[in-house]
Short mmCIF file of C-alpha atoms in Angstrom, two decimals:
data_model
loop_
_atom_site.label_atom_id
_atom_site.label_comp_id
_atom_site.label_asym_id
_atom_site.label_seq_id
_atom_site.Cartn_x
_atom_site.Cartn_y
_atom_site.Cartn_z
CA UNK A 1 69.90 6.27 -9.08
CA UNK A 2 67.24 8.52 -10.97
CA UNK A 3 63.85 7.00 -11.80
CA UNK A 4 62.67 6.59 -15.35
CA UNK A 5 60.04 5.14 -17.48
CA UNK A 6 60.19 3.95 -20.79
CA UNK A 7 57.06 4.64 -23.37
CA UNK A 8 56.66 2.42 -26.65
CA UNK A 9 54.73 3.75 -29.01
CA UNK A 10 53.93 2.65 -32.59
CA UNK A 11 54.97 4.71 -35.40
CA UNK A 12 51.64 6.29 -36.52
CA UNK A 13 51.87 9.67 -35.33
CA UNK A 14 48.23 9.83 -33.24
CA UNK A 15 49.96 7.17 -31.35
CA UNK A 16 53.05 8.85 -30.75
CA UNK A 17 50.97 12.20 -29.63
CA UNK A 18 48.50 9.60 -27.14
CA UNK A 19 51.79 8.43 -25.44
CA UNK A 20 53.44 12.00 -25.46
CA UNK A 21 50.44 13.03 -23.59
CA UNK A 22 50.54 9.79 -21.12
CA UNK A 23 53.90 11.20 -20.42
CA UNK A 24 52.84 14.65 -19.53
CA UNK A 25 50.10 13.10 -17.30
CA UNK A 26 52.37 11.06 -15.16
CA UNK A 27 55.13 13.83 -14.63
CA UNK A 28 52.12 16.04 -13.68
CA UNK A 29 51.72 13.14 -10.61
CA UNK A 30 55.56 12.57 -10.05
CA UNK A 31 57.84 15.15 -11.90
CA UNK A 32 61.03 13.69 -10.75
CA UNK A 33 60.41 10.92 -13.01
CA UNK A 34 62.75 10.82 -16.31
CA UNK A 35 60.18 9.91 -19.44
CA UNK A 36 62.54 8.16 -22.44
CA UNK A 37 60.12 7.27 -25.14
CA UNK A 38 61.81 4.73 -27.91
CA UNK A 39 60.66 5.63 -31.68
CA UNK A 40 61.10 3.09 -33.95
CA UNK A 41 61.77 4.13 -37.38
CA UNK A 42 58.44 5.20 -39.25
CA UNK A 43 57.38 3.38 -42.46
CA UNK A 44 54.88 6.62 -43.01
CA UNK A 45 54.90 10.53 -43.44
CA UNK A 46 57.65 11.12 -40.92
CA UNK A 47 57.77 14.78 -41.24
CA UNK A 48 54.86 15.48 -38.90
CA UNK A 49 56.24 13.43 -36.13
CA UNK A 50 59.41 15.31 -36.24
CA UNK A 51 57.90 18.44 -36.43
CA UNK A 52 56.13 17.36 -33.10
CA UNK A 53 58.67 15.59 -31.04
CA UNK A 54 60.97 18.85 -32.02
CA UNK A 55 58.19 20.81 -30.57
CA UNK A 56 57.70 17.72 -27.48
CA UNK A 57 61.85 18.62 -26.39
CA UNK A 58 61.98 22.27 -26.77
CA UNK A 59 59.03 22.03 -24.43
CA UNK A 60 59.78 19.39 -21.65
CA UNK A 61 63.12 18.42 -20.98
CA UNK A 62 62.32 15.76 -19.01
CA UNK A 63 60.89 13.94 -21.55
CA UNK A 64 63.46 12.23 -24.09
CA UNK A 65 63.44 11.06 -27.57
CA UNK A 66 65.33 7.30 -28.31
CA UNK A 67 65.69 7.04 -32.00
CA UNK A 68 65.78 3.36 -33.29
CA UNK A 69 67.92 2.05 -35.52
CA UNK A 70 66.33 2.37 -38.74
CA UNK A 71 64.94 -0.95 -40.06
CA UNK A 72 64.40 -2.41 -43.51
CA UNK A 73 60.85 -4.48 -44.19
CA UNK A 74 61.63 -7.85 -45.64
CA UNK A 75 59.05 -7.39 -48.00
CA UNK A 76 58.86 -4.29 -50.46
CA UNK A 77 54.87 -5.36 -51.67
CA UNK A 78 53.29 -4.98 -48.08
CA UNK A 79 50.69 -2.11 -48.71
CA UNK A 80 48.24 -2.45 -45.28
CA UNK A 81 49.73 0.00 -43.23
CA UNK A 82 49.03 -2.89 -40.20
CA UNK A 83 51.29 -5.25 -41.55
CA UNK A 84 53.97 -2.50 -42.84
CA UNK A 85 53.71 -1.68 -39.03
CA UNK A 86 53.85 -4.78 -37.47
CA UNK A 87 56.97 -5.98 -39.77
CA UNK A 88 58.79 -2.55 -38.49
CA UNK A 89 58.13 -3.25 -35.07
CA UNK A 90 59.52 -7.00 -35.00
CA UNK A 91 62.44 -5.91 -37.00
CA UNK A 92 63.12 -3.39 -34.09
CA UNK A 93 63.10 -5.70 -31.40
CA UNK A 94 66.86 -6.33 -30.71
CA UNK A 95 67.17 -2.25 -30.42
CA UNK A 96 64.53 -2.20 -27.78
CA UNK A 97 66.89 -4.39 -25.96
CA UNK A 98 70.17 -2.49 -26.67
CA UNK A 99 68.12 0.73 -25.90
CA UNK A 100 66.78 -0.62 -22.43
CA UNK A 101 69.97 -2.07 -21.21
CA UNK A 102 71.84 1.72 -22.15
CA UNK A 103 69.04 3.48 -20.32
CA UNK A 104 68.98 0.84 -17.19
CA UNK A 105 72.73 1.61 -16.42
CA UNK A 106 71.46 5.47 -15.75
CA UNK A 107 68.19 5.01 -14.31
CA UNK A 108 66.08 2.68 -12.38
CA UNK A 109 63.49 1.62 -14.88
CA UNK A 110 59.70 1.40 -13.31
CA UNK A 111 58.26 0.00 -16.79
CA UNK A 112 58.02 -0.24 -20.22
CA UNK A 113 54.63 0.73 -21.40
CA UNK A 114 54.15 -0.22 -24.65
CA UNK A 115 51.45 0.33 -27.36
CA UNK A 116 50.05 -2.41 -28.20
CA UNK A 117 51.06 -2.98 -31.77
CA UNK A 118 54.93 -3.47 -30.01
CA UNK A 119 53.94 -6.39 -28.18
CA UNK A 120 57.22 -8.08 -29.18
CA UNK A 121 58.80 -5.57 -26.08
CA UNK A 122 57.12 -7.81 -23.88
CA UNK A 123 59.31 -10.55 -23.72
CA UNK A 124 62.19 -8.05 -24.07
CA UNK A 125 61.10 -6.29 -20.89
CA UNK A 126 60.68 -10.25 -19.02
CA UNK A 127 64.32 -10.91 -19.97
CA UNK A 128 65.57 -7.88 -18.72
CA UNK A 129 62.97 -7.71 -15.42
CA UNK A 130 61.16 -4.38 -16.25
CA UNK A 131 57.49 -4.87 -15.30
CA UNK A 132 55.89 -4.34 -18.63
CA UNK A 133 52.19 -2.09 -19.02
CA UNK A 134 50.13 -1.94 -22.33
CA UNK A 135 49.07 1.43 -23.17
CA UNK A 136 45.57 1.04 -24.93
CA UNK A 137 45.29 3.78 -27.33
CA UNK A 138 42.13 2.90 -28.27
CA UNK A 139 38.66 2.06 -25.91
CA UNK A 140 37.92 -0.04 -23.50
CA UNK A 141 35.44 -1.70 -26.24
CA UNK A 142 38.50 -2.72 -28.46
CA UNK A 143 40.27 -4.19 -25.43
CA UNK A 144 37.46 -6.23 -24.55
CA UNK A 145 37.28 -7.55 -28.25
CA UNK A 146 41.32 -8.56 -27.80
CA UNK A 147 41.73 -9.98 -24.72
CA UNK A 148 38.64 -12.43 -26.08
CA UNK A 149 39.98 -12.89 -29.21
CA UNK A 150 41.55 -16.33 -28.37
CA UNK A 151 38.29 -17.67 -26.84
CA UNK A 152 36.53 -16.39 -30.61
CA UNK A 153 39.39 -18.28 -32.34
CA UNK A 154 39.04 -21.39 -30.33
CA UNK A 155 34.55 -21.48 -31.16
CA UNK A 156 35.33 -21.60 -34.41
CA UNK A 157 37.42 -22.85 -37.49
CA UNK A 158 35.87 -19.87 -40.14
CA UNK A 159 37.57 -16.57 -40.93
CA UNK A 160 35.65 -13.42 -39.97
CA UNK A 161 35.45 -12.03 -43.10
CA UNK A 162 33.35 -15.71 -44.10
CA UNK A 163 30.94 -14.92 -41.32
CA UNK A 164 28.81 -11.83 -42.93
CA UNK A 165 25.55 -12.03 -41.13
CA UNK A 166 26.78 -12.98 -37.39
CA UNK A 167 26.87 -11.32 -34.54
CA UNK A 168 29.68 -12.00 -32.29
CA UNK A 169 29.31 -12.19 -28.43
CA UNK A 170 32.15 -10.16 -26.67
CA UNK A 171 31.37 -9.27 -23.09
CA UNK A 172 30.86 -5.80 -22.41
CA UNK A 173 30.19 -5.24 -25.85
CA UNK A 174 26.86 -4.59 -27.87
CA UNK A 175 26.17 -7.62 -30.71
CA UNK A 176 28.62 -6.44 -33.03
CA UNK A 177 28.86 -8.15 -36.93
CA UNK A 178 31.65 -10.80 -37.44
CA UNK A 179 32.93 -7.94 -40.46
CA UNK A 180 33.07 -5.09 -37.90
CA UNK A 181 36.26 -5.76 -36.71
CA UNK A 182 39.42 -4.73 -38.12
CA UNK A 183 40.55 -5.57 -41.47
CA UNK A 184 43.59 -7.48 -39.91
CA UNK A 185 41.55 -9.89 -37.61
CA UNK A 186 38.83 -10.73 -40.88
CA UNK A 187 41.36 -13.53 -42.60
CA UNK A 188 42.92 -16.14 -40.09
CA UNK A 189 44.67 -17.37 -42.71
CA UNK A 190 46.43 -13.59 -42.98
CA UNK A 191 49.91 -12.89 -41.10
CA UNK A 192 48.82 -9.97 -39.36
CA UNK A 193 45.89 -12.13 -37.90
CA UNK A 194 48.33 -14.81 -36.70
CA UNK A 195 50.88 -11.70 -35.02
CA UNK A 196 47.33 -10.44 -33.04
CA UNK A 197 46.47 -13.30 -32.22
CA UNK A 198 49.53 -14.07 -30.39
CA UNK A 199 49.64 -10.81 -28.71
CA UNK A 200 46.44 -11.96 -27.35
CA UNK A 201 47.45 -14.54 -26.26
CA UNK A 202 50.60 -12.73 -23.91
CA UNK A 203 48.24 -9.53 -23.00
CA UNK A 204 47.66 -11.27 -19.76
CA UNK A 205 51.58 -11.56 -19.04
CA UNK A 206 51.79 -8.13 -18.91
CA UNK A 207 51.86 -5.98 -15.21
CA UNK A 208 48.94 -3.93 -16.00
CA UNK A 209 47.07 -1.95 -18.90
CA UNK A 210 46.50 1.37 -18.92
CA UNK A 211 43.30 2.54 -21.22
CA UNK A 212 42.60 5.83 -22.72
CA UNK A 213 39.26 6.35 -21.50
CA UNK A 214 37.19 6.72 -18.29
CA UNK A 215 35.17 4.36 -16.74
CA UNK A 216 31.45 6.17 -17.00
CA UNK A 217 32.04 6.39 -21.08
CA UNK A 218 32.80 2.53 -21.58
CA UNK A 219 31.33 1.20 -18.55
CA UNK A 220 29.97 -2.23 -19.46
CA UNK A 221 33.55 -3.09 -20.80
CA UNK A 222 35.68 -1.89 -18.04
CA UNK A 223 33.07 -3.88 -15.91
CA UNK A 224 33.86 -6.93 -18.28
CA UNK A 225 37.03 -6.82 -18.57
CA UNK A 226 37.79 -6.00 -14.66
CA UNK A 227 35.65 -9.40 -14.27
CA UNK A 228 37.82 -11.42 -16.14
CA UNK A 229 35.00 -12.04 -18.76
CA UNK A 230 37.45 -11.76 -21.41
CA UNK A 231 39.62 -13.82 -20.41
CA UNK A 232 37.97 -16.65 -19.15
CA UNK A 233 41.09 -18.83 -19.12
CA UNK A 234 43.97 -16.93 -17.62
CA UNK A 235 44.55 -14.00 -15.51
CA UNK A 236 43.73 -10.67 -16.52
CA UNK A 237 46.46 -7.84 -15.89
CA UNK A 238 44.92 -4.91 -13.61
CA UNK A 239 43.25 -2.30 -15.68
CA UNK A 240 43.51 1.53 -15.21
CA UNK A 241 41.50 3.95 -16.89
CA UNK A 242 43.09 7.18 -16.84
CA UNK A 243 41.59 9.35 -19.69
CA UNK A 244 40.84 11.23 -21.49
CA UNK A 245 44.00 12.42 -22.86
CA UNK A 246 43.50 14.79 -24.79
CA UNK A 247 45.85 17.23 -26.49
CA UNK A 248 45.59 20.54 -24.83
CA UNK A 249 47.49 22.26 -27.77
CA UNK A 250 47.58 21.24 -31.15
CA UNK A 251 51.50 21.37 -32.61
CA UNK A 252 50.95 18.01 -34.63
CA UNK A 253 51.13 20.02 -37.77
CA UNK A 254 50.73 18.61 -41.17
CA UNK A 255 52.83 18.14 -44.05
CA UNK A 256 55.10 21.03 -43.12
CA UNK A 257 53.74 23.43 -45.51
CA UNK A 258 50.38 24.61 -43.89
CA UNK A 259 51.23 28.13 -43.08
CA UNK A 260 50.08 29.54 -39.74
CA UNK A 261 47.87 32.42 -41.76
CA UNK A 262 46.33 29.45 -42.75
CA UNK A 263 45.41 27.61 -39.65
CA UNK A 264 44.71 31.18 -38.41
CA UNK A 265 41.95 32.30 -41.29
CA UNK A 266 40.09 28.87 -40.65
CA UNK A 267 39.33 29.99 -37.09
CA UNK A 268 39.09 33.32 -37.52
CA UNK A 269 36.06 31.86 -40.20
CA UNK A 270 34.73 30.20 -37.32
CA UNK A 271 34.68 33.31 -35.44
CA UNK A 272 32.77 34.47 -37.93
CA UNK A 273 29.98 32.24 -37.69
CA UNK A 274 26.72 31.59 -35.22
CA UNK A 275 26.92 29.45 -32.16
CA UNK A 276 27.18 25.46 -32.71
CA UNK A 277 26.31 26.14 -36.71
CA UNK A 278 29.30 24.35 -38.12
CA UNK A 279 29.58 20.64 -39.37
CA UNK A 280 33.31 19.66 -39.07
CA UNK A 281 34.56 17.31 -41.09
CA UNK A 282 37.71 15.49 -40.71
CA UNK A 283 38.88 12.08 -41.15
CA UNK A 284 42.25 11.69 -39.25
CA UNK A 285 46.07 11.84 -39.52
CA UNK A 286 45.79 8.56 -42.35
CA UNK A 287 42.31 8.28 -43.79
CA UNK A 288 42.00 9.17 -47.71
CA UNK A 289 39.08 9.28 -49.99
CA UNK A 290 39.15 8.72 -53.54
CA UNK A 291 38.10 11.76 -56.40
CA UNK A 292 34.51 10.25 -56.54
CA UNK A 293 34.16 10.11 -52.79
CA UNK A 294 35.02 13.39 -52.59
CA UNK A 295 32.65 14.55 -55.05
CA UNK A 296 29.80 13.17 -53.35
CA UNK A 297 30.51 14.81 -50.10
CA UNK A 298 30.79 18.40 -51.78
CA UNK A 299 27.53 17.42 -53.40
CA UNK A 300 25.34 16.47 -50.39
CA UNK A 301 26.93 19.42 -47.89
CA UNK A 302 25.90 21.59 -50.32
CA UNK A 303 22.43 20.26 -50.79
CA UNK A 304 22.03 19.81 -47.01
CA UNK A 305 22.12 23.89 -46.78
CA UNK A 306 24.02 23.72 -43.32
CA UNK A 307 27.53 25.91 -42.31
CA UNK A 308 30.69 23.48 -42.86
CA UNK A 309 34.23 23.41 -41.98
CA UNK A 310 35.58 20.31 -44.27
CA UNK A 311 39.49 19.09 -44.46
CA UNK A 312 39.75 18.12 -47.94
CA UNK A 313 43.35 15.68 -48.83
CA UNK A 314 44.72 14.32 -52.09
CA UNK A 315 42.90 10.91 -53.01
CA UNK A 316 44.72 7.83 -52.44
CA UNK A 317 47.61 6.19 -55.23
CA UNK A 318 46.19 1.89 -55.57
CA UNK A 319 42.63 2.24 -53.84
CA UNK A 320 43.94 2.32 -50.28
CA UNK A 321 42.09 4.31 -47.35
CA UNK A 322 45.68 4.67 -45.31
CA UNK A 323 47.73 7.31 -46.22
CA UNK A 324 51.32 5.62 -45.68
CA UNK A 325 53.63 7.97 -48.20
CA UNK A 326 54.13 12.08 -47.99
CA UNK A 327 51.33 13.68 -49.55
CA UNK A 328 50.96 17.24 -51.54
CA UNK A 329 48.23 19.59 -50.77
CA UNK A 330 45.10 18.92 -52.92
CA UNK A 331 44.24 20.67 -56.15
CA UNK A 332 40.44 21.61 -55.35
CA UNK A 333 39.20 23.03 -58.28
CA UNK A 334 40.13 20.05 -59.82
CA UNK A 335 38.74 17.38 -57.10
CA UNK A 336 35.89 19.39 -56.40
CA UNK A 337 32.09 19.86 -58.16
CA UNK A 338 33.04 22.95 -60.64
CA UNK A 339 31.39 25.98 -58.77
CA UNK A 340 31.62 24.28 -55.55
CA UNK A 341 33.42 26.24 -53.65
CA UNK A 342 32.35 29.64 -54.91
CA UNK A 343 28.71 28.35 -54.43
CA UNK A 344 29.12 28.05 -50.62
CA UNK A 345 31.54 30.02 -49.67
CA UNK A 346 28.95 32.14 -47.70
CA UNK A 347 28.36 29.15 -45.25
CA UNK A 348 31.57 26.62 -46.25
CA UNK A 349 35.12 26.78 -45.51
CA UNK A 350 37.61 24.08 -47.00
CA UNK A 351 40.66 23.58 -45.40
CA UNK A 352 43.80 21.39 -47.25
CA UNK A 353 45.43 18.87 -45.99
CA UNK A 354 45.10 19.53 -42.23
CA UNK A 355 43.48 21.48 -39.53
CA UNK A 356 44.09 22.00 -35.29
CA UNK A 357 41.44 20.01 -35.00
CA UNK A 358 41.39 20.51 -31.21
CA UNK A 359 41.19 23.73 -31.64
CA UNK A 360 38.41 23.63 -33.99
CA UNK A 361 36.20 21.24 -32.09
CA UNK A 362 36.26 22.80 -28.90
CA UNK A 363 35.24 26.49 -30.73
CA UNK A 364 31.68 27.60 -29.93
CA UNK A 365 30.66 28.17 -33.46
CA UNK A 366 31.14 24.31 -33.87
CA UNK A 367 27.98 22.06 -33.64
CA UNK A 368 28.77 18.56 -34.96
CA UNK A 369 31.45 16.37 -36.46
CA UNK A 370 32.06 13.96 -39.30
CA UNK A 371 34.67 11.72 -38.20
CA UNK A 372 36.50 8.47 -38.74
CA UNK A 373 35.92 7.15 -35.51
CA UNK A 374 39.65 6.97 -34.83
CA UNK A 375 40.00 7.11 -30.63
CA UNK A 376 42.05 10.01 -30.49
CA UNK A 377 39.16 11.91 -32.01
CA UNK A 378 36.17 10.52 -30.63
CA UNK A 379 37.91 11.29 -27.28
CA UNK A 380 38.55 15.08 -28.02
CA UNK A 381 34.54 15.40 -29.45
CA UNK A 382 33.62 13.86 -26.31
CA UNK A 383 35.82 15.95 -24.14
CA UNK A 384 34.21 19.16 -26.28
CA UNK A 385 30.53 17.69 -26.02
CA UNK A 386 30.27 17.49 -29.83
CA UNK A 387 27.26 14.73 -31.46
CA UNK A 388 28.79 12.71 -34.29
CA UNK A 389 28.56 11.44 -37.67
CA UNK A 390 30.05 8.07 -37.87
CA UNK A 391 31.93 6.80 -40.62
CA UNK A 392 34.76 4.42 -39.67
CA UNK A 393 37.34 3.92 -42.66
CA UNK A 394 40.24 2.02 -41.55
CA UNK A 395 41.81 0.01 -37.63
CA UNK A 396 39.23 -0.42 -35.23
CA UNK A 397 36.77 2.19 -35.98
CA UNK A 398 34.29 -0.04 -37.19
CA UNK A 399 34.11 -1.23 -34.03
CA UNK A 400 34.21 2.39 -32.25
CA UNK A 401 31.38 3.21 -34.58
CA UNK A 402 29.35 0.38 -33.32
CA UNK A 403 30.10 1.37 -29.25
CA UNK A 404 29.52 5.30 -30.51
CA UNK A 405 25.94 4.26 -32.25
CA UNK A 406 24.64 1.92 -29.70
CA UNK A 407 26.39 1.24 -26.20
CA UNK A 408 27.65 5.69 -25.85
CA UNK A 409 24.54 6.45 -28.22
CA UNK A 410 27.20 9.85 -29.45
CA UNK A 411 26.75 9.57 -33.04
CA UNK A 412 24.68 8.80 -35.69
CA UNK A 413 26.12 6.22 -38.37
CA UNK A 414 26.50 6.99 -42.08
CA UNK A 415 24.68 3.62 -43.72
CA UNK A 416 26.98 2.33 -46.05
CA UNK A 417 26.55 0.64 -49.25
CA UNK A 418 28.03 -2.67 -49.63
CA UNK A 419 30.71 -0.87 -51.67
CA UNK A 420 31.55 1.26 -48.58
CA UNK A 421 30.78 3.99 -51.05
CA UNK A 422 28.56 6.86 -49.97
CA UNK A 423 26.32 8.66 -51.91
CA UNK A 424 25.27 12.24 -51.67
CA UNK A 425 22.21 11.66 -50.23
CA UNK A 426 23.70 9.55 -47.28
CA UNK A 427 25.50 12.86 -46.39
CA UNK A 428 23.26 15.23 -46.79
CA UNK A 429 20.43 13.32 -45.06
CA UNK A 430 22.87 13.06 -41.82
CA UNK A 431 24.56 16.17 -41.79
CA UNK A 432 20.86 17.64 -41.55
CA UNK A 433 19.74 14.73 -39.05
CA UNK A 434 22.85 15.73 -36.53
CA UNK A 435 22.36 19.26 -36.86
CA UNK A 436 18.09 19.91 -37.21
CA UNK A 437 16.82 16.30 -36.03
CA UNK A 438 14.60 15.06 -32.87
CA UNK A 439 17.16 12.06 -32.74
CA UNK A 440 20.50 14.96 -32.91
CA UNK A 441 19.06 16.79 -30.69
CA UNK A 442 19.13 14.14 -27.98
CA UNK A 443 22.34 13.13 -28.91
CA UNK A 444 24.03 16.72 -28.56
CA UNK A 445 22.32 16.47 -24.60
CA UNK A 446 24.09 13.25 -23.79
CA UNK A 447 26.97 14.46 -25.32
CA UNK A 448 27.38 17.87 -23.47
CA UNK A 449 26.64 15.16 -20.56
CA UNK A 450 28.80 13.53 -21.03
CA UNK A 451 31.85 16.01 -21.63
CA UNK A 452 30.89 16.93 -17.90
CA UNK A 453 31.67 12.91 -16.66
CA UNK A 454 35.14 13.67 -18.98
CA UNK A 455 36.20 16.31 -17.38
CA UNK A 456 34.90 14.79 -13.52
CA UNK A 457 37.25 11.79 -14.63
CA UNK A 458 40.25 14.20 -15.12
CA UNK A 459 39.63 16.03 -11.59
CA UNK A 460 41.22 15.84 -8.02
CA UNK A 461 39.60 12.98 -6.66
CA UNK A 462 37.50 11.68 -10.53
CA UNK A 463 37.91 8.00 -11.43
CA UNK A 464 40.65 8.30 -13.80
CA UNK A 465 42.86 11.05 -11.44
CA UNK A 466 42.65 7.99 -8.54
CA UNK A 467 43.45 5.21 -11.35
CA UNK A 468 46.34 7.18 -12.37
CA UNK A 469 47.68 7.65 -8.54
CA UNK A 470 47.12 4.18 -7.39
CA UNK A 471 49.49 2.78 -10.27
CA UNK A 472 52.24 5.54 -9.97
CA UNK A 473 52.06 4.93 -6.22
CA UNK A 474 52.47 0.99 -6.65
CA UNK A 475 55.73 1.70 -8.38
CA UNK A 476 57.20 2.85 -4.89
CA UNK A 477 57.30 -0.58 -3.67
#
């Protein structure tokens, strides 16, 4: 009987690429392995992910698609993209089973590795005895948070969100605010708290987790973690750390009608421009700002005088930060300071809707980047050596941004206002800090350093090649 594993990823689609790539890294160790990955219908733009996994097939026939049933949310008013997810997910759970018992009849199944938003696989996987791995698509630093979240619950009877001044203390992590962590773990008294804290409470059930990172970048967590810190009352499942996975070409595409002239003229800009001269600025796959917002970056990159490379999307319908419906390309003249983009275009390039940001960070014109913190794109500005401006908007990067700033010491943080708005200044004062300051200077060195560790991780014989190996090779027996 043929071998196979079976991937779980949530619907967001920079979860989807993260467990593509996981994919591609294990056939890369054992390519007689059969990769089935299960896709549960997606409550957001779904047009991008089918672009990709159309792309994914043509590509790699060993690795194969599983479309779930699709699924209807009990509730039409659920607007956090969290809860929209983690209603999908449950709803999905007697497919997983149906799904695993069709593929276990062709294949011996070494796993289900699941992201860990589709925690409710876990007890799916028990009943049908497949050893069951989380997937971390974030850090090390957010796994440390989870796995203690029980023990937080337990010390006191307050919502997060209530505790505005204090610091928590989560081993391996740096004192980090009570209202850093994500909006879904701030109201105990919220449903989407009560679902994480249960999966919690079964992460140490599982056969393993596997982390997108490398040890030398999150050190004091691994450490922590690998301890059993976080868990101080019940076992806690081996931990590899096999990143950085990073894309190694960028087919994500965007809403389908970016043409490839396009994509093409934005880095033939860049090859236009001086070495490491270019701010990019980019703010993930969901993350939306509103007209104002948008106003005020224009305002300060053009007062801060430096090169920029800036993906500009359509402001958000109700106030949110997630972008969870198809969007059209932007109208800039309209969202944009009237001369704006005539005023810099000597030094400025805006870009709608979406970029290859891979691509873009890893081109030598390219000096610093503006980013949401999400993992996916900390990891490839690490992996290219880039310094970053912080500025978290939605998940966990609040608490990425705090692990960038002062545990990786990789970024500078935008200091927000208590309205999380930012005003021009903000921007222009650390666009120019990361790009002409004593304190971005240092920051671009450990950077570059650090991109070397990355890419030692990823080698014959580097920490995350041998974590990688020793799981795949445990699967024999």
């Amino acid at each position: 009987m043929e071998e196979a594993l079976v991937l779980y990823p949530s619907p967001p689609i920079g979860h989807l690429v993260s467990m593509v790539e996981l994919g591609k890294l294990i056939l890369t160790h054992r390519p007689s392995l059969s990769i089935h990955i299960l896709i549960a219908a997606s409550p957001y733009v779904a047009g991008k992910a089918d672009k990709y996994m159309a792309t994914v097939s043509a590509d790699i026939p060993s690795i194969d698609f599983h479309h779930l049933p699709i699924v209807t949310p009990v509730s039409t008013n659920i607007t956090h993209h969290e809860e929209l997810t983690l209603e999908v997910l449950h709803l999905s759970k007697p497919h997983v089973h149906e799904e695993l018992l069709n593929i276990s009849k062709r294949y011996k199944i070494h796993g289900l590795v699941m992201d860990f938003f589709c925690t409710s696989g876990l007890s799916v996987a028990t009943e049908l005895d497949i050893p069951s791995y989380f997937f971390l698509t974030s850090g090390a630093c957010f796994l440390a948070f989870f796995l203690h979240l029980p023990t937080l619950h337990q010390k006191t009877s307050k919502s997060f969100k209530d505790m505005k001044d204090h610091y928590l203390d989560i081993p391996g992590l740096p004192p980090l605010l009570a209202t850093d962590l994500p909006n879904p773990f701030l109201d105990r008294d919220n449903q989407a708290y009560q679902h994480f804290l249960d999966f919690a409470t079964q992460f140490p059930q599982a056969s393993g987790i596997m982390i997108n990172t490398f040890e030398l970048l999150e050190s004091r967590a691994v450490k922590a973690i690998s301890d059993g810190l976080c868990v101080p009352n019940n076992r806690t499942p081996p931990i590899s750390c096999i990143g950085p996975l990073i894309v190694a070409d960028d087919k994500r595409g965007g809403s389908g009608k970016i043409s490839p002239e396009d994509v093409h003229e934005c880095l033939s800009w860049l090859d236009s421009q001086p070495s490491q001269s270019v701010v990019f600025l980019c703010f993930g796959s969901l993350g939306l700002f509103t007209k104002e917002q948008l106003w005020e970056i224009a305002t300060g990159l053009e007062n801060s005088g430096q090169r920029f490379l800036w993906v500009v999307r359509n402001p958000p319908s109700h106030n949110l930060k997630v972008a969870i419906k198809e969007q059209g390309d932007p109208d800039l003249d309209s969202l944009l300071p009237e001369g704006f983009l005539e005023r810099t275009k000597e030094r400025g390039y805006v870009v709608k809707s979406w970029a290859p940001q891979v691509e873009i960070v890893n081109h030598s014109s390219v000096g610093g980047f503006v980013t949401h913190c999400g993992w996916n794109s900390t990891l490839e500005a690490v992996y290219a050596g880039l310094p970053m401006v912080a500025w978290p908007l939605y998940a966990e990067q609040r608490l990425n941004r705090v692990a960038l700033v002062e545990e990786m010491k990789l970024a500078l943080s935008m200091n927000e206002y208590a309205d999380g708005f930012e005003r021009a200044d903000e921007v222009e004062k650390k666009v120019r800090g990361l790009m002409e300051s004593k304190e971005g200077k240092m920051i671009r060195e450990r950077a570059l350093a650090m991109k070397n560790e990355a890419k030692a991780a990823l080698s014959e014989g580097g920490s995350s090649h041998v974590a990688l190996s020793k799981l795949l090779e445990s699967w024999k027996h």
